[in-house]
Tab-separated table of C-alpha atoms in Angstrom:
chain	number	residue	atom	x	y	z
A	33	GLU	CA	-0.003	-0.062	-0.016
A	34	MET	CA	1.328	3.517	-0.893
A	35	ALA	CA	1.918	5.891	1.871
A	36	ARG	CA	-0.238	9.033	1.637
A	37	GLU	CA	1.676	11.923	0.167
A	38	ALA	CA	2.872	14.566	2.637
A	39	THR	CA	0.882	17.865	2.081
A	40	THR	CA	0.903	21.364	3.696
A	41	LEU	CA	-1.717	24.106	4.001
A	42	ASN	CA	-1.966	26.430	1.024
A	43	THR	CA	-1.414	29.330	3.430
A	44	TRP	CA	2.506	28.762	3.040
A	45	ALA	CA	1.995	29.115	-0.766
A	46	ILE	CA	-0.097	32.197	-0.243
A	47	ALA	CA	3.054	33.816	1.574
A	48	ILE	CA	5.238	32.729	-1.325
A	49	SER	CA	2.842	34.072	-3.930
A	50	ARG	CA	2.706	37.555	-2.127
A	51	THR	CA	6.477	37.533	-1.804
A	52	LEU	CA	6.889	36.809	-5.456
A	53	ASP	CA	4.303	39.472	-6.460
A	54	ALA	CA	6.108	42.037	-4.113
A	55	ASN	CA	9.208	41.216	-6.110
A	56	GLY	CA	7.482	42.024	-9.341
A	57	LEU	CA	7.232	38.395	-10.516
A	58	ASP	CA	4.235	36.579	-11.990
A	59	SER	CA	3.443	34.141	-9.289
A	60	PRO	CA	0.622	32.284	-11.201
A	61	SER	CA	3.037	31.308	-13.916
A	62	LEU	CA	5.618	30.199	-11.503
A	63	PHE	CA	2.983	28.089	-9.758
A	64	ALA	CA	2.088	26.578	-13.131
A	65	GLN	CA	5.609	25.763	-13.934
A	66	VAL	CA	5.879	23.346	-11.003
A	67	GLY	CA	2.336	21.967	-11.442
A	68	LEU	CA	0.424	23.800	-8.695
A	69	ASP	CA	-3.026	25.105	-9.531
A	70	PRO	CA	-3.117	28.882	-8.209
A	71	GLN	CA	-6.968	28.521	-7.784
A	72	ILE	CA	-6.265	26.400	-4.652
A	73	LEU	CA	-4.807	29.435	-3.026
A	74	ARG	CA	-8.452	30.690	-2.769
A	75	ASP	CA	-9.618	27.565	-1.020
A	76	PRO	CA	-9.728	28.284	2.850
A	77	ASN	CA	-8.975	24.531	3.331
A	78	GLY	CA	-6.667	24.107	0.309
A	79	ARG	CA	-3.510	21.895	0.619
A	80	TYR	CA	-0.652	21.220	-1.723
A	81	PRO	CA	1.782	18.267	-2.027
A	82	VAL	CA	5.135	18.886	-0.150
A	83	SER	CA	6.979	17.587	-3.251
A	84	LYS	CA	5.596	20.301	-5.537
A	85	MET	CA	5.992	22.838	-2.796
A	86	ALA	CA	9.703	21.879	-2.615
A	87	LYS	CA	9.942	22.659	-6.386
A	88	LEU	CA	8.147	26.066	-5.798
A	89	TRP	CA	10.556	27.005	-3.065
A	90	ARG	CA	13.470	26.188	-5.110
A	91	LEU	CA	12.057	28.100	-8.251
A	92	ALA	CA	11.260	31.143	-6.026
A	93	VAL	CA	14.770	31.315	-4.774
A	94	VAL	CA	16.388	30.846	-8.192
A	95	THR	CA	14.091	33.451	-9.796
A	96	THR	CA	14.510	36.056	-7.131
A	97	GLY	CA	18.264	35.203	-6.761
A	98	ASP	CA	17.719	35.592	-2.954
A	99	PRO	CA	18.791	32.820	-0.697
A	100	CYS	CA	16.822	34.603	2.268
A	101	PHE	CA	13.536	34.519	0.154
A	102	ALA	CA	11.839	32.209	2.787
A	103	LEU	CA	12.765	34.663	5.689
A	104	LYS	CA	11.224	37.544	3.815
A	105	ALA	CA	8.081	35.623	3.066
A	106	SER	CA	7.311	35.677	6.857
A	107	ALA	CA	6.302	39.200	6.353
A	108	TYR	CA	2.989	37.759	4.964
A	109	VAL	CA	2.446	35.392	7.806
A	110	GLN	CA	-0.164	36.323	10.523
A	111	PRO	CA	-1.753	34.151	13.206
A	112	ALA	CA	-4.612	33.509	10.969
A	113	THR	CA	-2.228	32.016	8.413
A	114	PHE	CA	-2.453	28.807	10.537
A	115	HIS	CA	-6.139	28.922	10.886
A	116	SER	CA	-7.377	27.871	14.335
A	117	LEU	CA	-3.815	26.961	15.428
A	118	GLY	CA	-2.558	30.417	14.965
A	119	LEU	CA	-5.505	31.901	16.878
A	120	ALA	CA	-4.895	29.243	19.719
A	121	MET	CA	-1.236	30.256	19.787
A	122	MET	CA	-2.095	33.806	20.300
A	123	ALA	CA	-4.665	32.923	23.177
A	124	SER	CA	-1.741	31.114	24.864
A	125	GLN	CA	-0.795	32.110	28.471
A	126	ASN	CA	3.038	32.416	27.555
A	127	LEU	CA	5.497	31.509	24.818
A	128	GLU	CA	6.140	28.018	26.011
A	129	ASP	CA	2.439	27.202	26.033
A	130	ALA	CA	2.145	28.671	22.450
A	131	LEU	CA	4.972	26.440	21.307
A	132	LEU	CA	3.681	23.328	22.788
A	133	ARG	CA	0.301	23.967	21.029
A	134	THR	CA	2.234	24.342	17.807
A	135	ALA	CA	3.987	21.079	18.387
A	136	ARG	CA	0.719	19.220	19.355
A	137	PHE	CA	-1.242	20.536	16.363
A	138	SER	CA	1.551	21.065	13.712
A	139	ARG	CA	0.348	18.172	11.648
A	140	ILE	CA	-2.753	20.412	10.660
A	141	VAL	CA	-0.347	22.680	8.969
A	142	SER	CA	1.862	20.164	7.468
A	143	ASN	CA	1.965	16.231	7.895
A	144	ALA	CA	5.563	16.251	6.493
A	145	VAL	CA	7.348	17.302	9.705
A	146	ASP	CA	7.564	16.429	13.280
A	147	VAL	CA	7.728	19.410	15.795
A	148	VAL	CA	9.130	18.800	19.252
A	149	ILE	CA	9.515	21.051	22.121
A	150	GLU	CA	12.479	20.316	24.373
A	151	HIS	CA	13.602	21.904	27.601
A	152	THR	CA	17.253	22.835	27.853
A	153	PRO	CA	19.317	24.580	30.479
A	154	ARG	CA	19.201	27.700	28.105
A	155	GLY	CA	15.405	27.683	27.702
A	156	VAL	CA	12.746	26.198	25.541
A	157	LYS	CA	13.869	24.660	22.175
A	158	GLU	CA	11.615	24.044	19.033
A	159	VAL	CA	12.909	21.292	16.852
A	160	VAL	CA	11.514	20.593	13.437
A	161	ARG	CA	12.392	17.482	11.472
A	162	PHE	CA	11.214	16.086	8.265
A	163	LEU	CA	9.682	12.708	8.505
A	164	ASP	CA	11.414	9.905	6.593
A	165	GLY	CA	10.550	9.634	2.970
A	166	VAL	CA	9.524	13.325	2.722
A	167	PRO	CA	11.558	15.634	0.632
A	168	THR	CA	13.349	18.147	2.845
A	169	VAL	CA	12.585	21.805	2.056
A	170	ASP	CA	15.005	24.083	3.740
A	171	GLU	CA	13.010	27.156	2.818
A	172	GLY	CA	9.941	25.671	4.413
A	173	ILE	CA	11.879	25.363	7.750
A	174	ASP	CA	13.149	28.821	7.430
A	175	LEU	CA	9.573	30.235	6.883
A	176	PHE	CA	8.305	28.095	9.874
A	177	MET	CA	10.997	29.309	12.280
A	178	ALA	CA	10.839	32.974	11.076
A	179	SER	CA	6.989	32.670	11.576
A	180	SER	CA	7.334	31.181	15.121
A	181	LEU	CA	9.574	33.987	15.984
A	182	LYS	CA	7.224	36.616	14.536
A	183	LEU	CA	4.130	35.158	16.256
A	184	GLY	CA	6.277	34.750	19.511
A	185	ARG	CA	7.089	38.436	19.426
A	186	MET	CA	3.502	39.292	18.774
A	187	LEU	CA	2.248	37.166	21.719
A	188	THR	CA	4.885	38.440	24.092
A	189	ALA	CA	5.017	42.036	22.966
A	190	VAL	CA	8.790	41.668	23.197
A	191	GLU	CA	10.482	42.987	19.911
A	192	LYS	CA	13.962	41.402	20.909
A	193	LEU	CA	13.045	37.952	22.057
A	194	PRO	CA	16.334	36.052	22.794
A	195	VAL	CA	16.635	33.534	20.114
A	196	GLU	CA	19.215	31.308	18.681
A	197	ILE	CA	18.368	29.611	15.299
A	198	ARG	CA	20.339	26.526	14.054
A	199	LEU	CA	19.796	25.699	10.521
A	200	CYS	CA	20.920	22.283	9.232
A	201	ARG	CA	22.081	22.342	5.611
A	202	ASP	CA	23.314	19.250	3.932
A	203	GLY	CA	24.179	17.432	7.237
A	204	SER	CA	25.964	20.463	8.684
A	205	GLU	CA	24.716	22.918	11.268
A	206	GLU	CA	24.870	26.697	11.034
A	207	THR	CA	24.037	28.954	14.031
A	208	ARG	CA	22.436	32.389	13.139
């Protein structure tokens, strides 16, 4: 029996579309190039396969020439981007509670990743890993982390949350 294909909410794609448009690019044609129907962007419950989203991310980075494209796409992420999960996050008592909710309900946003909250001597750590057999999409993780930081700042009203982000690329780890 074939495993169900990993999918993600179309709201990530909306952020990509708006970022492309802001860069003066024709987002519907880029969506079409990777086989994604732009009409699904209008469906509040629309989902896209992660495999095609990976191609869209790569195309967006190549077309804009901007390796930080995904971080910029977080400008188009709001609590409602994640539907009821985003609103539940904003109703959390504190940042740790919000992160725990994110981990618990992350499969609603994407069933491609596993989100785990760990406690360390330095604080709370959010770890996102792609599940076996799912194409890894570095930009998707970049957007997820940038969005977590943005919503965390909104929730706590703290503009300079102490944060350390470790990005794993090609088996190596970078700290930013």
